[in-house]
mmCIF file of C-alpha atoms in Angstrom:
data_model
loop_
_atom_site.group_PDB
_atom_site.id
_atom_site.type_symbol
_atom_site.label_atom_id
_atom_site.label_comp_id
_atom_site.label_asym_id
_atom_site.label_seq_id
_atom_site.Cartn_x
_atom_site.Cartn_y
_atom_site.Cartn_z
ATOM 1 C CA GLU A 1 0.000 0.000 0.000
ATOM 2 C CA TRP A 2 1.285 3.455 -0.934
ATOM 3 C CA ARG A 3 1.711 5.261 2.393
ATOM 4 C CA TRP A 4 3.329 8.588 1.492
ATOM 5 C CA GLN A 5 5.783 10.344 -0.767
ATOM 6 C CA TYR A 6 8.012 13.368 -0.332
ATOM 7 C CA GLY A 7 8.523 15.651 -3.314
ATOM 8 C CA HIS A 8 11.461 17.955 -3.947
ATOM 9 C CA ASP A 9 11.737 20.423 -6.823
ATOM 10 C CA LEU A 10 14.435 19.717 -9.386
ATOM 11 C CA ILE A 11 16.951 22.510 -9.848
ATOM 12 C CA LYS A 12 17.183 24.051 -13.285
ATOM 13 C CA ASP A 13 20.859 24.967 -13.190
ATOM 14 C CA PHE A 14 23.572 22.558 -14.272
ATOM 15 C CA THR A 15 24.110 19.884 -11.645
ATOM 16 C CA ILE A 16 25.779 16.544 -11.036
ATOM 17 C CA VAL A 17 23.266 13.758 -11.607
ATOM 18 C CA GLY A 18 23.315 11.668 -8.459
ATOM 19 C CA GLN A 19 21.110 10.310 -5.733
ATOM 20 C CA ALA A 20 21.766 10.214 -2.031
ATOM 21 C CA GLY A 21 20.776 7.105 -0.126
ATOM 22 C CA LEU A 22 18.473 7.059 2.879
ATOM 23 C CA THR A 23 19.732 6.754 6.440
ATOM 24 C CA TRP A 24 17.230 5.583 9.048
ATOM 25 C CA LEU A 25 17.364 6.132 12.804
ATOM 26 C CA ASP A 26 15.030 4.276 15.157
ATOM 27 C CA ARG A 27 13.752 6.880 17.607
ATOM 28 C CA GLN A 28 10.991 4.996 19.429
ATOM 29 C CA ASP A 29 13.012 4.621 22.614
ATOM 30 C CA GLU A 30 13.318 8.421 22.843
ATOM 31 C CA GLY A 31 9.606 9.064 22.714
ATOM 32 C CA VAL A 32 9.784 10.417 19.163
ATOM 33 C CA LEU A 33 7.118 9.608 16.586
ATOM 34 C CA GLU A 34 6.902 5.868 16.033
ATOM 35 C CA GLY A 35 8.670 4.664 12.922
ATOM 36 C CA GLY A 36 11.889 6.616 13.324
ATOM 37 C CA THR A 37 13.468 9.293 11.129
ATOM 38 C CA LEU A 38 14.863 9.177 7.583
ATOM 39 C CA TYR A 39 17.688 11.477 6.480
ATOM 40 C CA THR A 40 18.741 12.255 2.907
ATOM 41 C CA GLY A 41 20.094 15.011 0.652
ATOM 42 C CA PHE A 42 19.284 16.564 -2.717
ATOM 43 C CA ASP A 43 20.972 18.161 -5.732
ATOM 44 C CA ASP A 44 20.231 21.694 -4.547
ATOM 45 C CA GLY A 45 22.271 21.183 -1.377
ATOM 46 C CA GLU A 46 19.311 20.691 0.939
ATOM 47 C CA VAL A 47 19.293 17.981 3.610
ATOM 48 C CA VAL A 48 15.999 16.812 5.082
ATOM 49 C CA ALA A 49 14.830 14.800 8.096
ATOM 50 C CA LEU A 50 11.576 12.953 7.384
ATOM 51 C CA SER A 51 9.182 11.098 9.632
ATOM 52 C CA ALA A 52 9.379 7.482 8.479
ATOM 53 C CA LEU A 53 5.742 7.057 9.485
ATOM 54 C CA SER A 54 4.157 10.045 7.734
ATOM 55 C CA GLY A 55 6.796 11.452 5.366
ATOM 56 C CA GLU A 56 6.466 14.869 7.000
ATOM 57 C CA ALA A 57 9.624 16.980 6.984
ATOM 58 C CA GLN A 58 10.811 17.468 10.551
ATOM 59 C CA TRP A 59 13.464 19.926 9.405
ATOM 60 C CA ILE A 60 15.148 21.076 6.184
ATOM 61 C CA SER A 61 18.713 22.396 6.223
ATOM 62 C CA ARG A 62 20.442 24.146 3.322
ATOM 63 C CA LEU A 63 24.187 23.520 3.143
ATOM 64 C CA PRO A 64 26.528 26.448 2.401
ATOM 65 C CA ARG A 65 26.340 27.608 -1.196
ATOM 66 C CA PRO A 66 29.447 27.013 -3.353
ATOM 67 C CA ALA A 67 31.250 29.729 -5.251
ATOM 68 C CA ARG A 68 29.822 30.783 -8.595
ATOM 69 C CA GLY A 69 29.838 27.825 -10.958
ATOM 70 C CA GLY A 70 30.263 25.264 -8.151
ATOM 71 C CA PHE A 71 28.139 22.246 -7.336
ATOM 72 C CA ALA A 72 25.808 22.298 -4.333
ATOM 73 C CA ASP A 73 24.830 18.642 -4.738
ATOM 74 C CA ALA A 74 24.391 16.740 -1.455
ATOM 75 C CA ASP A 75 24.476 13.327 -3.115
ATOM 76 C CA GLY A 76 26.361 11.437 -0.418
ATOM 77 C CA THR A 77 24.355 9.208 1.934
ATOM 78 C CA PRO A 78 24.267 10.855 5.402
ATOM 79 C CA ALA A 79 25.901 9.217 8.440
ATOM 80 C CA VAL A 80 24.130 9.372 11.808
ATOM 81 C CA ASP A 81 25.904 9.484 15.169
ATOM 82 C CA PRO A 82 23.133 9.064 17.787
ATOM 83 C CA VAL A 83 25.641 9.376 20.651
ATOM 84 C CA ALA A 84 27.022 12.766 19.610
ATOM 85 C CA LYS A 85 23.586 13.668 18.177
ATOM 86 C CA ARG A 86 25.150 14.648 14.869
ATOM 87 C CA LEU A 87 24.342 14.060 11.212
ATOM 88 C CA TYR A 88 27.304 14.110 8.804
ATOM 89 C CA VAL A 89 26.717 14.994 5.144
ATOM 90 C CA THR A 90 28.841 16.003 2.155
ATOM 91 C CA SER A 91 28.356 18.512 -0.627
ATOM 92 C CA GLN A 92 30.281 18.262 -3.898
ATOM 93 C CA ASP A 93 32.055 21.615 -3.596
ATOM 94 C CA THR A 94 31.647 22.735 0.014
ATOM 95 C CA GLY A 95 32.872 19.635 1.843
ATOM 96 C CA LEU A 96 31.889 17.721 4.966
ATOM 97 C CA HIS A 97 29.274 19.204 7.280
ATOM 98 C CA ALA A 98 28.144 18.273 10.793
ATOM 99 C CA LEU A 99 24.483 19.038 11.561
ATOM 100 C CA GLU A 100 22.517 18.949 14.790
ATOM 101 C CA LEU A 101 20.429 15.786 14.682
ATOM 102 C CA GLU A 102 17.365 17.432 16.221
ATOM 103 C CA SER A 103 17.303 20.732 14.302
ATOM 104 C CA GLY A 104 19.513 20.416 11.216
ATOM 105 C CA GLU A 105 21.582 23.405 12.325
ATOM 106 C CA ILE A 106 25.121 23.336 10.894
ATOM 107 C CA VAL A 107 27.682 22.889 13.679
ATOM 108 C CA TRP A 108 30.853 22.945 11.571
ATOM 109 C CA SER A 109 32.044 22.562 7.993
ATOM 110 C CA LEU A 110 35.261 21.093 6.601
ATOM 111 C CA PRO A 111 36.174 22.293 3.078
ATOM 112 C CA MET A 112 36.660 19.458 0.608
ATOM 113 C CA ARG A 113 35.940 18.789 -3.048
ATOM 114 C CA ALA A 114 34.081 15.737 -4.318
ATOM 115 C CA GLY A 115 33.643 14.070 -0.953
ATOM 116 C CA GLY A 116 31.801 10.753 -0.986
ATOM 117 C CA SER A 117 29.423 9.362 1.624
ATOM 118 C CA PRO A 118 30.840 9.795 5.148
ATOM 119 C CA VAL A 119 31.208 6.696 7.323
ATOM 120 C CA LEU A 120 31.087 6.610 11.124
ATOM 121 C CA ALA A 121 33.991 4.514 12.440
ATOM 122 C CA PRO A 122 33.890 2.390 15.634
ATOM 123 C CA ASP A 123 36.196 4.879 17.412
ATOM 124 C CA GLY A 124 33.711 7.712 16.801
ATOM 125 C CA SER A 125 35.660 9.376 13.998
ATOM 126 C CA ILE A 126 34.200 10.130 10.587
ATOM 127 C CA VAL A 127 35.945 8.738 7.512
ATOM 128 C CA VAL A 128 35.312 10.399 4.161
ATOM 129 C CA ALA A 129 37.050 9.833 0.824
ATOM 130 C CA SER A 130 37.460 12.158 -2.131
ATOM 131 C CA SER A 131 38.736 11.077 -5.527
ATOM 132 C CA LEU A 132 40.441 14.482 -5.740
ATOM 133 C CA GLU A 133 41.714 15.019 -2.208
ATOM 134 C CA GLY A 134 42.254 11.550 -0.741
ATOM 135 C CA VAL A 135 40.933 10.004 2.472
ATOM 136 C CA ARG A 136 40.419 11.806 5.775
ATOM 137 C CA ALA A 137 39.548 10.791 9.317
ATOM 138 C CA VAL A 138 37.828 13.576 11.247
ATOM 139 C CA GLU A 139 36.968 13.948 14.918
ATOM 140 C CA PRO A 140 33.343 14.736 15.918
ATOM 141 C CA SER A 141 34.647 18.228 16.707
ATOM 142 C CA GLY A 142 35.692 18.743 13.076
ATOM 143 C CA ARG A 143 39.446 18.383 13.641
ATOM 144 C CA VAL A 144 41.227 16.354 10.963
ATOM 145 C CA LEU A 145 43.107 13.404 12.494
ATOM 146 C CA TRP A 146 44.898 12.408 9.289
ATOM 147 C CA ARG A 147 44.722 12.711 5.539
ATOM 148 C CA THR A 148 46.083 10.206 3.022
ATOM 149 C CA GLN A 149 46.405 11.085 -0.643
ATOM 150 C CA LEU A 150 45.971 8.136 -3.021
ATOM 151 C CA ASP A 151 46.917 7.604 -6.658
ATOM 152 C CA PRO A 152 44.729 9.347 -9.269
ATOM 153 C CA GLY A 153 41.484 7.479 -9.841
ATOM 154 C CA THR A 154 37.933 7.126 -8.587
ATOM 155 C CA ILE A 155 37.399 6.050 -4.976
ATOM 156 C CA GLY A 156 34.280 4.017 -4.233
ATOM 157 C CA ALA A 157 32.251 3.583 -1.057
ATOM 158 C CA VAL A 158 34.358 3.366 2.115
ATOM 159 C CA VAL A 159 33.966 0.419 4.499
ATOM 160 C CA VAL A 160 35.382 0.551 8.035
ATOM 161 C CA ILE A 161 35.982 -2.803 9.732
ATOM 162 C CA GLY A 162 37.465 -2.623 13.221
ATOM 163 C CA SER A 163 40.704 -0.655 12.960
ATOM 164 C CA THR A 164 40.985 -0.752 9.166
ATOM 165 C CA VAL A 165 39.517 1.296 6.329
ATOM 166 C CA LEU A 166 38.849 -0.525 3.055
ATOM 167 C CA LEU A 167 37.941 1.167 -0.197
ATOM 168 C CA PRO A 168 37.650 0.231 -3.879
ATOM 169 C CA HIS A 169 39.882 2.228 -6.230
ATOM 170 C CA SER A 170 39.419 2.390 -9.992
ATOM 171 C CA GLU A 171 43.179 2.099 -10.615
ATOM 172 C CA SER A 172 44.772 0.582 -7.502
ATOM 173 C CA GLY A 173 42.182 -2.108 -6.755
ATOM 174 C CA LEU A 174 41.447 -2.751 -3.090
ATOM 175 C CA VAL A 175 43.192 -0.304 -0.740
ATOM 176 C CA VAL A 176 43.472 -0.956 3.009
ATOM 177 C CA ILE A 177 44.308 1.889 5.405
ATOM 178 C CA ASP A 178 45.071 1.941 9.137
ATOM 179 C CA LEU A 179 42.246 3.813 10.879
ATOM 180 C CA SER A 180 44.530 5.078 13.648
ATOM 181 C CA ASN A 181 47.047 6.963 11.503
ATOM 182 C CA GLY A 182 46.081 6.818 7.815
ATOM 183 C CA GLU A 183 48.959 4.547 6.792
ATOM 184 C CA VAL A 184 48.313 2.447 3.683
ATOM 185 C CA LEU A 185 48.638 -1.145 4.882
ATOM 186 C CA ALA A 186 47.999 -3.000 1.639
ATOM 187 C CA ARG A 187 46.943 -2.757 -1.982
ATOM 188 C CA LEU A 188 45.396 -5.644 -3.856
ATOM 189 C CA ASP A 189 45.777 -4.934 -7.561
ATOM 190 C CA VAL A 190 43.266 -7.087 -9.451
ATOM 191 C CA GLY A 191 44.441 -5.777 -12.813
ATOM 192 C CA HIS A 192 41.301 -3.917 -13.789
ATOM 193 C CA GLY A 193 40.493 -1.756 -10.797
ATOM 194 C CA LEU A 194 37.404 -1.781 -8.585
ATOM 195 C CA ASP A 195 34.229 0.250 -8.912
ATOM 196 C CA ALA A 196 31.589 -1.913 -7.224
ATOM 197 C CA PRO A 197 30.864 -1.657 -3.468
ATOM 198 C CA LEU A 198 32.554 -3.978 -0.970
ATOM 199 C CA LEU A 199 30.498 -6.435 1.085
ATOM 200 C CA HIS A 200 31.658 -7.470 4.564
ATOM 201 C CA ASP A 201 30.495 -10.720 6.158
ATOM 202 C CA PRO A 202 31.020 -10.228 9.939
ATOM 203 C CA VAL A 203 30.391 -13.921 10.708
ATOM 204 C CA ASP A 204 33.258 -15.306 8.622
ATOM 205 C CA ASP A 205 35.070 -11.931 8.678
ATOM 206 C CA ARG A 206 35.477 -11.870 4.919
ATOM 207 C CA VAL A 207 35.156 -9.116 2.332
ATOM 208 C CA TYR A 208 33.661 -9.801 -1.101
ATOM 209 C CA PHE A 209 33.909 -7.633 -4.200
ATOM 210 C CA VAL A 210 33.688 -7.799 -7.989
ATOM 211 C CA SER A 211 36.495 -6.503 -10.205
ATOM 212 C CA GLY A 212 36.096 -4.301 -13.253
ATOM 213 C CA ILE A 213 35.868 -7.360 -15.537
ATOM 214 C CA GLY A 214 33.363 -9.229 -13.393
ATOM 215 C CA THR A 215 35.579 -11.522 -11.287
ATOM 216 C CA LEU A 216 34.281 -12.222 -7.790
ATOM 217 C CA TYR A 217 36.908 -12.145 -5.034
#
């Protein structure tokens, strides 16, 4: 049964065609509306918190506007930190932003170009990768812990497992980075690069991925 839909106007200016994923937070134990909250972003740089039960916007936050000719797109999937009560989102030209979970108010911004979806690590840091500016680990306060520049190429979705950061790279294959200091621990060159997302099986502690020519590892 069709329950609800949330509409958002398309922007008419030139934009990057992309689509942010949905992040869901179960809020029933906090006395918030049953069904939890959904968070996502749009091409015009707006981030929205929606009631998962009704689709009603609980708040809408507009990220900082880029310089003339820049891209406002908030196409990265948001990361929720319920402990710090923060929502982390990226915009193509204005970087990584920390928002208040309850109001959408911007707490701090870290300049960065082409940042992908941020990932909340087990130690509380935020890991975000950019195909232009490398990989960063950032404290909840906004302070950069480390930054590692990688070879030219496209970086896919980051996966953090324990104390390691794994990411697919279009030229280098699978890249493994130490979460504590940003040191590159290993590179697995499969010969054709990686573009597809990584899948982690926590039971057998294995990572699966498909190479650029369709080989399953």
